[in-house]
Each structure stands twice: as structure tokens, then as C-alpha cells.
Coordinates of C-alpha atoms in Angstrom, one line a residue:
Chain A
M168 CA 66.0 -207.0 285.7
S169 CA 65.7 -207.2 281.7
G170 CA 67.9 -205.2 279.7
A171 CA 65.1 -203.2 278.2
R172 CA 64.0 -202.3 281.8
V173 CA 67.6 -201.3 282.9
R174 CA 67.9 -199.2 279.6
Q175 CA 64.6 -197.3 280.4
N176 CA 65.8 -196.6 284.0
I177 CA 68.9 -195.3 282.6
A178 CA 67.0 -193.0 280.4
F179 CA 64.6 -191.9 283.0
G180 CA 67.6 -191.2 285.0
L181 CA 69.2 -189.1 282.6
M182 CA 66.3 -187.3 281.7
G183 CA 65.8 -186.5 285.4
L184 CA 69.4 -185.3 285.5
V185 CA 68.9 -182.8 282.7
T186 CA 65.8 -181.6 284.2
M187 CA 67.5 -180.5 287.5
L188 CA 70.3 -178.9 285.3
V189 CA 67.6 -176.8 283.9
V190 CA 65.7 -176.0 287.3
L191 CA 68.9 -175.5 289.6
P192 CA 70.4 -172.5 288.1
I193 CA 66.9 -170.9 288.5
I194 CA 66.7 -171.9 292.0
L195 CA 70.3 -170.8 292.9
T196 CA 69.8 -167.3 291.1
L197 CA 66.4 -166.9 293.0
W198 CA 67.8 -168.0 296.3
Y199 CA 70.9 -165.7 295.6
V200 CA 68.7 -162.8 295.0
V201 CA 66.3 -163.1 297.9
A202 CA 69.3 -163.9 300.3
N203 CA 71.1 -160.5 299.4
G204 CA 68.1 -158.4 299.0
I205 CA 65.5 -159.6 301.7
G206 CA 67.5 -157.5 304.3
A207 CA 66.5 -154.2 302.2
I208 CA 63.1 -154.9 301.6
S209 CA 60.6 -152.8 304.0
L210 CA 57.5 -150.9 303.7
D211 CA 59.6 -147.8 303.2
F212 CA 61.7 -149.3 300.3
I213 CA 58.5 -150.3 298.4
L214 CA 56.5 -147.1 299.3
Q215 CA 59.1 -144.4 299.3
P216 CA 60.9 -142.7 296.4
P217 CA 64.9 -143.0 296.2
R218 CA 66.9 -140.2 298.1
N219 CA 70.4 -139.1 298.2
G220 CA 71.3 -139.9 294.6
M221 CA 69.2 -143.3 294.7
R222 CA 71.7 -144.7 297.5
E223 CA 68.9 -144.3 299.9
G224 CA 65.0 -144.5 300.2
G225 CA 62.6 -146.7 298.2
I226 CA 61.6 -147.5 294.8
F227 CA 58.0 -146.8 294.5
P228 CA 58.2 -144.6 291.3
A229 CA 60.0 -147.7 289.5
I230 CA 57.4 -150.0 290.7
V231 CA 54.3 -147.8 289.8
G232 CA 56.3 -147.1 286.4
T233 CA 56.6 -150.7 285.6
F234 CA 53.1 -151.5 286.7
I235 CA 51.8 -148.8 284.4
L236 CA 53.9 -149.9 281.4
I237 CA 52.6 -153.7 282.0
V238 CA 48.9 -152.5 282.0
G239 CA 49.6 -150.1 279.1
T240 CA 51.2 -152.7 277.1
M241 CA 48.7 -155.3 277.7
I242 CA 45.7 -152.8 276.9
L243 CA 47.5 -152.3 273.5
S244 CA 48.7 -155.6 272.6
L245 CA 46.2 -158.1 273.9
P246 CA 43.0 -157.0 271.8
I247 CA 45.2 -156.5 268.6
G248 CA 47.1 -159.6 268.9
V249 CA 44.1 -161.9 269.9
L250 CA 42.1 -160.4 266.9
S251 CA 44.7 -160.8 264.5
A252 CA 45.2 -164.4 265.6
I253 CA 41.7 -165.0 265.1
Y254 CA 41.5 -163.5 261.9
L255 CA 44.7 -165.5 260.7
V256 CA 43.3 -168.9 261.9
E257 CA 39.4 -168.6 261.5
Y258 CA 38.7 -165.9 258.8
A259 CA 42.0 -165.7 256.4
K260 CA 42.2 -168.0 253.2
D261 CA 45.3 -170.1 253.2
N262 CA 47.3 -168.2 250.2
L263 CA 50.7 -166.9 249.9
F264 CA 49.9 -163.6 251.6
T265 CA 48.7 -165.0 254.9
R266 CA 51.5 -167.6 254.9
L267 CA 53.9 -164.5 254.5
I268 CA 52.2 -162.7 257.5
K269 CA 52.4 -166.0 259.6
L270 CA 56.2 -166.3 258.9
A271 CA 56.8 -162.7 259.5
V272 CA 55.1 -162.9 262.8
V273 CA 57.3 -166.0 263.7
N274 CA 60.5 -164.2 262.7
L275 CA 59.3 -161.1 264.5
S276 CA 59.4 -162.8 267.9
G277 CA 63.0 -163.6 267.4
I278 CA 64.0 -159.9 266.9
P279 CA 66.4 -158.6 269.7
S280 CA 64.8 -156.1 272.0
I281 CA 67.0 -153.3 271.3
V282 CA 65.9 -153.2 267.8
Y283 CA 62.4 -152.8 269.1
G284 CA 63.9 -149.8 271.0
L285 CA 65.3 -148.1 268.0
F286 CA 62.1 -148.7 266.0
G287 CA 60.2 -147.1 269.1
L288 CA 62.5 -144.2 268.8
T289 CA 62.4 -143.6 265.2
V290 CA 58.6 -144.2 264.6
F291 CA 56.9 -143.3 268.2
V292 CA 59.0 -140.8 269.9
V293 CA 60.4 -138.8 266.8
L294 CA 58.0 -139.3 264.0
L295 CA 54.7 -139.3 265.6
R296 CA 56.3 -136.6 268.1
L297 CA 55.0 -138.5 271.2
G298 CA 58.5 -137.8 272.9
T299 CA 59.8 -140.0 275.5
S300 CA 56.6 -141.0 277.2
I301 CA 54.4 -143.7 278.6
L302 CA 52.7 -143.7 275.3
A303 CA 55.8 -144.4 273.4
G304 CA 57.1 -146.8 275.8
C305 CA 53.8 -148.9 276.0
M306 CA 53.5 -149.0 272.2
T307 CA 57.0 -150.2 271.9
L308 CA 56.4 -152.8 274.5
A309 CA 53.2 -153.7 272.8
I310 CA 54.9 -154.2 269.4
M311 CA 57.4 -156.4 271.2
S312 CA 54.9 -158.3 272.7
L313 CA 52.5 -158.9 269.6
P314 CA 54.5 -161.6 268.0
V315 CA 54.3 -163.8 271.1
I316 CA 50.7 -163.3 271.7
I317 CA 49.7 -163.8 268.3
T318 CA 51.8 -166.8 268.1
A319 CA 50.4 -168.3 271.3
T320 CA 46.9 -167.5 270.5
K321 CA 47.3 -168.9 266.9
E322 CA 48.5 -172.3 268.4
A323 CA 45.7 -172.2 271.1
L324 CA 43.0 -171.9 268.2
E325 CA 44.7 -174.4 266.1
S326 CA 44.6 -176.9 268.8
V327 CA 40.6 -176.5 269.2
P328 CA 39.3 -179.7 267.4
A329 CA 37.6 -178.9 263.9
S330 CA 34.6 -180.7 265.2
Y331 CA 33.8 -178.2 267.7
R332 CA 33.4 -175.6 264.9
E333 CA 31.5 -178.2 262.9
I334 CA 28.9 -178.7 265.4
S335 CA 28.4 -174.9 266.1
L336 CA 28.1 -174.1 262.3
S337 CA 25.8 -177.2 261.6
L338 CA 23.5 -175.8 264.2
G339 CA 23.3 -172.5 262.3
A340 CA 25.7 -170.5 264.2
T341 CA 27.4 -167.6 262.4
K342 CA 31.3 -167.7 262.0
W343 CA 31.6 -165.2 265.0
Q344 CA 29.2 -167.1 267.1
T345 CA 31.2 -170.1 266.5
V346 CA 34.4 -168.5 267.4
R347 CA 33.0 -166.7 270.3
H348 CA 31.4 -169.5 272.2
C349 CA 33.0 -172.8 270.6
V350 CA 36.5 -172.0 269.9
L351 CA 37.7 -168.9 272.1
P352 CA 36.6 -170.5 275.6
Y353 CA 38.8 -173.6 274.9
A354 CA 41.6 -171.6 273.7
I355 CA 41.6 -169.1 276.6
P356 CA 44.2 -170.8 278.6
G357 CA 46.8 -170.9 276.0
I358 CA 46.1 -167.3 275.1
L359 CA 46.5 -166.3 278.9
T360 CA 49.7 -168.2 279.1
G361 CA 51.1 -166.7 275.9
T362 CA 49.9 -163.2 277.1
V363 CA 51.6 -163.5 280.7
L364 CA 54.7 -164.9 279.1
S365 CA 55.1 -161.8 276.7
L366 CA 54.1 -159.4 279.6
S367 CA 56.5 -160.8 281.7
R368 CA 59.3 -160.3 279.3
A369 CA 58.0 -156.9 278.6
A370 CA 57.9 -156.2 282.1
G371 CA 61.6 -157.3 282.5
E372 CA 63.0 -155.5 279.4
T373 CA 65.4 -152.5 279.4
A374 CA 66.2 -151.9 276.0
P375 CA 62.6 -151.2 274.5
I376 CA 62.1 -148.5 277.1
L377 CA 65.6 -147.1 277.5
F378 CA 65.2 -144.3 274.6
T379 CA 61.2 -144.1 274.6
V380 CA 59.9 -143.9 278.3
A381 CA 62.4 -144.6 281.0
A382 CA 63.7 -141.9 283.4
F383 CA 66.8 -142.1 285.0
Y384 CA 65.8 -140.2 288.1
L385 CA 62.4 -139.0 288.7
P386 CA 61.3 -139.4 292.2
R387 CA 57.4 -138.5 291.5
L388 CA 54.7 -140.1 290.0
P389 CA 53.7 -139.6 286.4
R390 CA 51.1 -136.8 285.6
S391 CA 49.9 -137.8 282.4
L392 CA 50.5 -140.6 279.3
F393 CA 53.0 -138.1 278.1
D394 CA 55.2 -138.2 281.0
Q395 CA 58.3 -140.4 281.7
V396 CA 58.4 -142.6 284.3
M397 CA 60.9 -144.9 286.2
A398 CA 61.0 -148.5 285.5
L399 CA 62.3 -151.2 287.7
P400 CA 64.6 -153.0 285.1
Y401 CA 66.1 -149.6 284.1
H402 CA 66.5 -148.5 287.6
L403 CA 68.2 -151.7 288.2
Y404 CA 70.5 -151.3 285.5
V405 CA 71.1 -147.7 286.5
I406 CA 71.9 -148.2 290.4
S407 CA 74.0 -151.3 289.4
T408 CA 76.4 -149.6 286.9
Q409 CA 75.9 -145.8 286.9
V410 CA 75.9 -144.9 290.7
P411 CA 79.0 -145.2 292.8
N412 CA 79.1 -146.5 296.3
M413 CA 75.6 -148.0 295.8
P414 CA 74.8 -150.6 298.5
L415 CA 74.4 -154.1 296.9
S416 CA 71.6 -154.9 298.8
L417 CA 69.4 -152.2 297.4
S418 CA 70.2 -153.7 293.9
F419 CA 69.2 -157.2 295.1
A420 CA 66.1 -155.8 296.7
T421 CA 65.1 -154.4 293.5
A422 CA 65.8 -157.5 291.5
F423 CA 63.5 -159.2 294.1
V424 CA 60.6 -156.8 293.7
L425 CA 60.9 -157.2 289.9
I426 CA 60.9 -160.8 290.2
S427 CA 57.9 -160.6 292.5
L428 CA 56.0 -158.7 290.3
V429 CA 56.3 -161.1 287.3
F430 CA 55.5 -164.0 289.7
L431 CA 52.4 -162.2 290.8
M432 CA 51.4 -161.8 287.3
N433 CA 51.7 -165.7 286.6
L434 CA 49.6 -166.3 289.7
V435 CA 47.0 -164.0 288.6
S436 CA 46.8 -165.8 285.0
I437 CA 46.7 -169.3 286.9
I438 CA 44.0 -168.0 289.0
L439 CA 42.1 -166.5 286.0
R440 CA 42.5 -169.8 284.2
A441 CA 40.9 -172.1 287.0
H442 CA 38.5 -169.5 287.6
Y443 CA 37.2 -169.4 283.7
R444 CA 37.4 -173.1 283.5
R445 CA 34.8 -173.3 286.2
K446 CA 32.5 -170.7 285.0
R447 CA 32.2 -171.6 281.4
Q448 CA 28.7 -171.8 279.9
W449 CA 27.1 -172.4 276.7
Chain B
M114 CA 6.9 -193.6 245.9
D115 CA 5.5 -191.2 243.1
Q116 CA 2.5 -190.2 245.4
M117 CA 5.1 -189.0 248.0
A118 CA 5.6 -185.3 248.4
V119 CA 9.1 -184.7 247.6
K120 CA 11.1 -182.7 250.4
I121 CA 14.9 -182.3 248.6
R122 CA 15.3 -182.6 245.0
A123 CA 18.8 -182.9 243.7
K124 CA 19.5 -182.2 239.9
D125 CA 22.5 -182.7 237.9
L126 CA 24.6 -182.3 241.1
N127 CA 28.5 -182.5 240.7
L128 CA 31.0 -182.1 243.2
F129 CA 34.6 -181.8 243.0
Y130 CA 37.3 -181.5 245.8
G131 CA 40.0 -179.9 243.7
D132 CA 40.4 -182.2 240.7
F133 CA 38.7 -185.2 242.5
H134 CA 35.1 -185.7 241.1
A135 CA 33.3 -187.0 244.3
L136 CA 29.6 -186.7 243.2
Q137 CA 28.6 -187.4 239.5
D138 CA 25.4 -186.1 238.0
I139 CA 23.5 -187.0 241.1
Q140 CA 19.6 -186.9 240.4
F141 CA 18.0 -187.6 243.8
S142 CA 14.7 -187.0 245.5
V143 CA 14.0 -187.2 249.2
P144 CA 10.3 -188.0 250.0
E145 CA 8.6 -185.8 252.9
K146 CA 8.3 -187.4 256.4
A147 CA 10.1 -190.6 255.8
I148 CA 13.4 -192.0 256.4
T149 CA 15.8 -192.4 253.5
A150 CA 19.0 -194.3 253.6
L151 CA 22.0 -193.8 251.7
I152 CA 24.2 -196.9 251.6
G153 CA 27.4 -197.8 250.0
P154 CA 31.2 -198.7 250.5
S155 CA 33.5 -196.2 252.1
G156 CA 34.3 -193.4 250.0
C157 CA 31.3 -193.7 247.6
G158 CA 30.4 -189.9 248.2
K159 CA 27.3 -190.9 250.7
S160 CA 28.5 -188.5 253.3
T161 CA 29.5 -186.0 251.0
L162 CA 25.9 -186.0 249.4
L163 CA 24.4 -185.7 252.7
R164 CA 26.7 -182.7 253.8
C165 CA 25.3 -180.8 250.4
F166 CA 22.1 -180.6 252.0
N167 CA 22.9 -178.3 254.6
R168 CA 26.1 -176.7 252.7
M169 CA 28.7 -178.2 255.3
N170 CA 31.1 -178.8 252.4
D171 CA 31.6 -174.9 252.2
L172 CA 34.1 -175.6 255.1
V173 CA 36.2 -177.7 252.9
E174 CA 38.6 -175.7 251.0
N175 CA 39.0 -176.3 247.2
C176 CA 35.3 -177.7 247.2
R177 CA 33.0 -176.8 244.2
I178 CA 29.5 -177.7 243.5
T179 CA 27.4 -177.6 240.4
G180 CA 23.8 -178.5 239.8
S181 CA 21.0 -177.7 242.0
I182 CA 19.4 -178.9 245.3
R183 CA 16.0 -177.6 246.0
I184 CA 14.4 -178.0 249.4
D185 CA 10.7 -177.1 249.2
G186 CA 11.5 -175.6 245.8
Q187 CA 14.2 -173.3 247.3
E188 CA 17.6 -173.5 245.7
V189 CA 20.2 -174.3 248.1
V190 CA 23.5 -174.2 245.8
D191 CA 23.5 -170.7 245.5
D192 CA 25.9 -167.9 247.0
R193 CA 22.8 -166.1 248.2
T194 CA 21.4 -168.8 250.2
D195 CA 21.1 -167.8 253.9
L196 CA 23.2 -170.6 255.6
I197 CA 21.8 -169.9 259.0
A198 CA 18.2 -170.2 257.9
L199 CA 19.1 -173.4 255.9
R200 CA 21.0 -175.1 258.7
K201 CA 18.2 -174.3 261.2
K202 CA 15.8 -175.8 258.8
V203 CA 18.0 -178.8 258.0
G204 CA 19.8 -180.0 261.2
M205 CA 22.7 -182.6 261.5
V206 CA 23.8 -185.2 263.7
F207 CA 27.3 -186.8 263.2
Q208 CA 29.2 -189.9 263.5
R209 CA 30.6 -189.2 267.1
P210 CA 28.3 -188.0 269.7
N211 CA 29.7 -184.6 269.9
V212 CA 28.1 -182.9 272.9
F213 CA 29.6 -179.7 273.9
D214 CA 31.8 -179.6 276.8
L215 CA 29.1 -178.1 278.7
S216 CA 26.3 -178.9 280.9
I217 CA 23.1 -180.8 279.4
Y218 CA 21.1 -177.6 279.7
N219 CA 23.7 -175.7 278.1
N220 CA 24.0 -178.0 275.3
L221 CA 20.4 -177.4 274.3
L222 CA 20.3 -173.6 275.2
F223 CA 23.3 -172.8 272.6
G224 CA 20.9 -173.2 269.3
L225 CA 18.0 -171.5 271.4
R226 CA 20.4 -168.4 272.2
I227 CA 21.7 -168.4 268.7
H228 CA 18.5 -168.4 266.9
R229 CA 17.2 -166.2 269.8
M230 CA 14.0 -168.4 269.7
V231 CA 12.8 -168.3 273.3
S232 CA 13.7 -166.1 276.1
G233 CA 12.8 -166.2 279.8
K234 CA 13.8 -169.0 282.4
D235 CA 10.6 -170.8 282.3
R236 CA 10.1 -170.6 278.5
I237 CA 13.6 -172.0 277.9
L238 CA 13.1 -174.6 280.4
A239 CA 9.9 -175.8 279.0
T240 CA 11.4 -175.9 275.6
I241 CA 14.4 -177.7 276.9
R242 CA 12.1 -180.3 278.4
W243 CA 10.0 -180.7 275.2
G244 CA 13.3 -181.3 273.3
L245 CA 14.5 -183.9 275.7
E246 CA 11.0 -185.5 275.7
Q247 CA 11.1 -185.9 271.7
V248 CA 14.3 -188.0 272.4
G249 CA 13.2 -190.2 275.5
L250 CA 15.7 -188.3 277.7
W251 CA 13.5 -186.3 280.1
D252 CA 12.9 -188.5 282.9
E253 CA 16.4 -189.7 283.0
L254 CA 17.8 -186.4 283.1
K255 CA 15.3 -184.0 284.5
D256 CA 17.0 -183.9 287.9
R257 CA 20.5 -183.4 286.7
L258 CA 20.3 -180.8 283.9
N259 CA 23.4 -179.1 285.2
Q260 CA 25.6 -182.1 285.0
N261 CA 28.3 -181.9 282.1
A262 CA 26.9 -183.8 279.0
R263 CA 30.3 -185.6 278.6
T264 CA 29.4 -187.8 281.7
L265 CA 26.4 -189.4 280.0
T266 CA 26.6 -192.7 278.2
L267 CA 27.4 -192.6 274.4
E268 CA 23.6 -193.5 273.5
Q269 CA 22.4 -190.5 275.9
Q270 CA 24.9 -188.1 274.2
Q271 CA 23.6 -189.0 270.8
R272 CA 20.2 -188.7 271.6
L273 CA 21.1 -185.3 273.4
C274 CA 22.7 -184.4 270.0
I275 CA 19.4 -185.2 268.4
A276 CA 17.6 -183.1 270.9
R277 CA 20.0 -180.2 270.2
V278 CA 18.7 -180.6 266.5
V279 CA 15.1 -181.0 267.3
I280 CA 15.0 -178.2 269.5
L281 CA 15.4 -175.8 266.7
R282 CA 12.3 -177.3 265.1
P283 CA 14.0 -178.2 261.9
E284 CA 12.2 -180.0 258.8
V285 CA 15.0 -182.2 257.9
I286 CA 17.1 -184.1 260.0
L287 CA 20.3 -185.6 258.3
L288 CA 22.4 -188.2 260.2
D289 CA 26.0 -189.1 259.3
E290 CA 26.3 -192.7 260.5
P291 CA 24.7 -191.9 263.9
C292 CA 25.0 -195.3 265.5
S293 CA 28.7 -196.3 264.5
A294 CA 30.0 -195.5 267.8
L295 CA 27.0 -197.3 269.5
D296 CA 26.3 -201.0 271.0
P297 CA 23.9 -203.1 269.1
I298 CA 20.9 -202.4 271.9
A299 CA 21.6 -198.5 271.8
T300 CA 21.5 -198.7 268.1
M301 CA 18.2 -200.4 268.2
R302 CA 17.0 -197.7 270.4
I303 CA 18.1 -195.1 268.3
E304 CA 16.4 -196.4 265.4
E305 CA 13.3 -196.8 267.1
L306 CA 13.6 -193.1 268.0
L307 CA 13.9 -192.3 264.3
R308 CA 10.9 -194.1 263.5
E309 CA 8.9 -192.0 265.9
L310 CA 10.6 -188.8 264.6
K311 CA 9.7 -189.4 261.2
R312 CA 6.2 -188.5 261.5
D313 CA 7.2 -185.0 262.0
Y314 CA 10.7 -184.8 260.0
T315 CA 12.1 -185.7 256.9
I316 CA 15.2 -187.9 257.7
V317 CA 18.2 -188.8 255.6
I318 CA 20.6 -191.3 257.1
V319 CA 24.0 -192.2 256.1
T320 CA 24.9 -195.9 257.0
H321 CA 27.8 -198.2 256.6
N322 CA 25.4 -201.0 258.0
M323 CA 22.9 -202.4 255.3
Q324 CA 20.7 -204.1 258.1
Q325 CA 20.3 -200.7 259.8
A326 CA 19.1 -199.4 256.4
A327 CA 16.9 -202.3 255.8
R328 CA 15.2 -202.1 259.3
V329 CA 14.8 -198.3 259.6
S330 CA 14.1 -196.8 256.3
D331 CA 11.4 -196.5 253.7
Y332 CA 13.4 -195.5 250.8
T333 CA 17.1 -196.6 250.1
G334 CA 19.6 -194.9 247.9
F335 CA 22.7 -197.1 246.7
M336 CA 25.8 -195.3 246.0
Y337 CA 29.2 -196.3 244.5
L338 CA 32.0 -194.2 243.1
G339 CA 30.4 -191.0 243.5
R340 CA 27.1 -192.1 241.6
L341 CA 23.9 -192.8 242.8
I342 CA 23.3 -196.1 241.3
E343 CA 19.9 -197.1 242.4
F344 CA 17.2 -195.4 244.3
G345 CA 13.8 -196.9 245.5
T346 CA 11.6 -198.1 248.4
T347 CA 13.7 -200.1 250.6
S348 CA 11.7 -203.2 250.1
Q349 CA 12.5 -203.0 246.3
V350 CA 16.3 -202.2 246.6
F351 CA 16.7 -205.0 249.0
T352 CA 14.7 -207.6 247.5
N353 CA 14.5 -206.9 243.9
P354 CA 17.7 -204.6 243.0
R355 CA 17.5 -203.4 239.6
D356 CA 21.0 -203.0 239.1
R357 CA 23.7 -205.7 239.2
L358 CA 26.2 -203.4 241.6
T359 CA 23.6 -203.0 244.1
E360 CA 22.7 -206.7 244.0
N361 CA 26.3 -207.7 244.5
Y362 CA 26.7 -205.0 247.4
I363 CA 23.5 -206.2 249.3
S364 CA 24.5 -209.7 248.9
G365 CA 27.8 -208.9 250.5
Q366 CA 30.1 -209.5 247.4
F367 CA 31.9 -206.3 248.2
G368 CA 31.8 -203.4 250.6

């Protein structure tokens, strides 16, 4: 074997090893969670409210709460995020102002989530008098998700070749028709990926919902958008640190449900992407 | 050429990309229902001039145009110009056969939908058939209209691009080096098609290939460094050029 071939094999070997180092902790964590939690998973655990100071019963209100928060966050952040990215990429002139906005968006995605939580508390809960409510929580999570959605959408739009826009415009299409029919369809997979990524993060965050929506213990379903809800990550935090004599299997089972929920969301996005590729027309 | 009706008339046309003076004092008349070729070395501004006629240069930032272009007497270099109507009337075919990543049917439907030209499945199909017949593709493709256009040969794709323009019933067709991605035989056949189309359309073709200009066009303009050096009937420009630069270019001394 030549020297170049040997060096190539060493390089590939190293890369494979590093990849394993990345994947291994994830697999171990998942295995640990599943192995410790699967025993506590039952239909009752999923469909019943907690009992006896949360030491028994299920986590149904927290599942519903997290589900509501994800859906609400998506409804608020997806249209705003996608539309503002479309504006930034397709319509805005490249000047100092738009460059500042783009810079701000990138930087916002790096802000710690507790800062968003405090922002939500001061602005939505106190200033807008929404109280600790689903609305305030969703708005806080949406603000946190926006930078990621905007960045992902922006990159997806920018990766669509300029020639696609050129053909459409040369045929007499308006800018919006061009974006709608010749740019967006090709950007949808990237947008979906970014959205699911940011919503997964929103689903698992505790800090932003801590002061804005999450209930310590509320074993019933919310009655309106101004109600509080339990949420899986906060519930997990509570039962892991605040409740003495808590059976460990319940914590792991809760973590398992949260991970499954996020996994389900990713699965839906994959199916949507495949479906969209097949159905695309003019 | 004086007896020919003029379709497009450019007067004192200047174009700047930022500080770069890309087109300089162009005076140019495109005769109606004929093929006019623009030739010249790379970067001489022939594509830029072509893109003035349907205002595609608007997409380039820092692009500034002064002077006048009139198509059927209507001013094009004007902020109030209806670009949608202009681009429907003045269609463009690009260098690469840039079909949409959609079915053949949907490639042609795109323009019809955008301009709300026809509705109803039967009438749409009839129009699409007419468009494909215009470019000699109907017999080959009639049984596979739902196939993705990217699976066609490059020549078929370029014909489809021409059909996509023709189906909108334009009056002018601009072609920007339409054969540069094609092999010689496909090139000949596209040229054949252009000769058929000139009965109904005013055609302006930018080409890098002098033989192509000589073969296919009725009139030829030679451009160099942003200026239109010479314009006349193709036979005059090629056999008896008035300008030294034209003569040198045509005889292959630079290019």
C-alpha cells in the first residue's frame, strides 16, 4: 500500500472514531433512560394525573401541557419566523439596517434560555398583564425559537439557486409568485428541519417556562389560554429535586416520555418532508 | 434594411454596474419578425444589452440605465413600466436549459397560471399541446407529460424552455447563447426551429459562435467593450464589414 493510501485509512479511521465518540454518549444516555424508566411506563402513567404528592399516578397533565406549549409556540413562531426570513432574503435591500438585523438574529440564538424566561416574565407576564399563563409561556418560547427558525429559513432560501428566481421572473411572475412557487418549495425541507430543531429545544426547556406558565402541581387540564399548565421538563425538574422519597423510575419514565415526544416530532417532520417532495406541483 | 418595420429601438442607451460603464451610447434597432444576432467577445456587453429589453438587469444591484428603449413605441426604461406585461411580451431563453424541477406539463402550466391565460383541463391541455407543437416536441412527449422535465435530453429541455416562452404568446423572444450547452447536431436543429419561429416572432439571439450568427440570423450587431460597433444585414456584416474591428473579429484575429 502506498503512503497516501495508508494516511487516508488512518484519517478515515480517526474520523470514524470521533463520530463514535459523538454518538456513544447519546446511545448510552438513551439506553440508561429507557432501561430505568420503561418499567414505570403504563397506560395509567400516560393517561392519569399524579397522585400522593406526585409520587404515584401518571403525568397526563404534563404531557398535555407540553403538547399545548409546542403547538402554541409553533403557531406563533412559524409564520413570523418564515415571513421575516423571506423578507430578509428576498425583499430587503442589502444595507446597514438589514445587516444589523441579520447580525442580531444570529446573536439572539446564542442567548441563554433563562434570559428569555426573565424577558417573558417582565414583558408578557407583568407588563402585558397576561399573568403566568399558556399565552405568556408560548410567547416566551416563540421568542426563543424565532432566531433559529429565521436562521434556518434564511439559509434554506439562500441555498435555492438564483437561476430559479431568474426563470420565474423572466416569465413575468411577480416577486411573490416567484417566492411562492419557485423558491419556497425548494426551501421547505430546510425550513422544516430548523423548525423542528427549535421546537424540540422549546419542548425540553425549563427556564423560559419557569416564571411564565409552568405549574408546580396542577393535576387537571387547563381551562383557557390564561390558565397555567404543568409541563414535562419542569415536572421532571420538580420530581427530581423537590419531592423527597420520589421513586427514581418515575423520573426516568418522565424523561423517556419527553424524549419520545421530541422523537415523534422529528418523525413527523421527516414524513412531511418526504410527502412534500412527492406532491410538489407547478 | 430600411424597409423593415422596427420592433425595438434603443436610443442613447447607457448602462452602469456601479462605476463600470457596461453599455455606452447604444443606438440599435431590432427589425420585426426577423432574427437579429448579437456577436462579440466575452464581456462586450451583448448579454447585458439583451437583458435590457426585458429589464432583467433590474435584478442586479447597483445597476443604472439611462437613455431609451422603445418596444412598439412604448418606453421600457421607465419606473412605471409594467414588468409583468413586458416580460410576457418579451420572453427570454437562457444559456443553460433551465427547466423547473417539475413535470413537463407543469413546466408549461407555470406561465399559463401566472398570467391566468387559460382555465379548464381541456383548454390547458390544448394550449400545452400547441406550445409543444411549436417547438416540435409534441410527438415525442405527448405520452409522458407527467414525467419530470429534468429527465429529458438537453436539446429537449432547451426546446421545452422555448415552448415555455412561446406558450405565453410573446412578440419578442430573446435568446442568450441558447446552444452553448448543446452538441452540434442539437444546435443545428434548434437553429432550424428558430428559422421557423421567426415567421411569428421577433428574435434576438446572443451568440458566442460566429458561424451560428452567419447561419441563422438576418441581421447582425457586433459589440466590443460596451459599444455597438457595427450593425447591418448579416451578409453585409460578414462579407463586407465597414469597421476594422468587425473585420478583425470576424476573421478570427481576436475573440
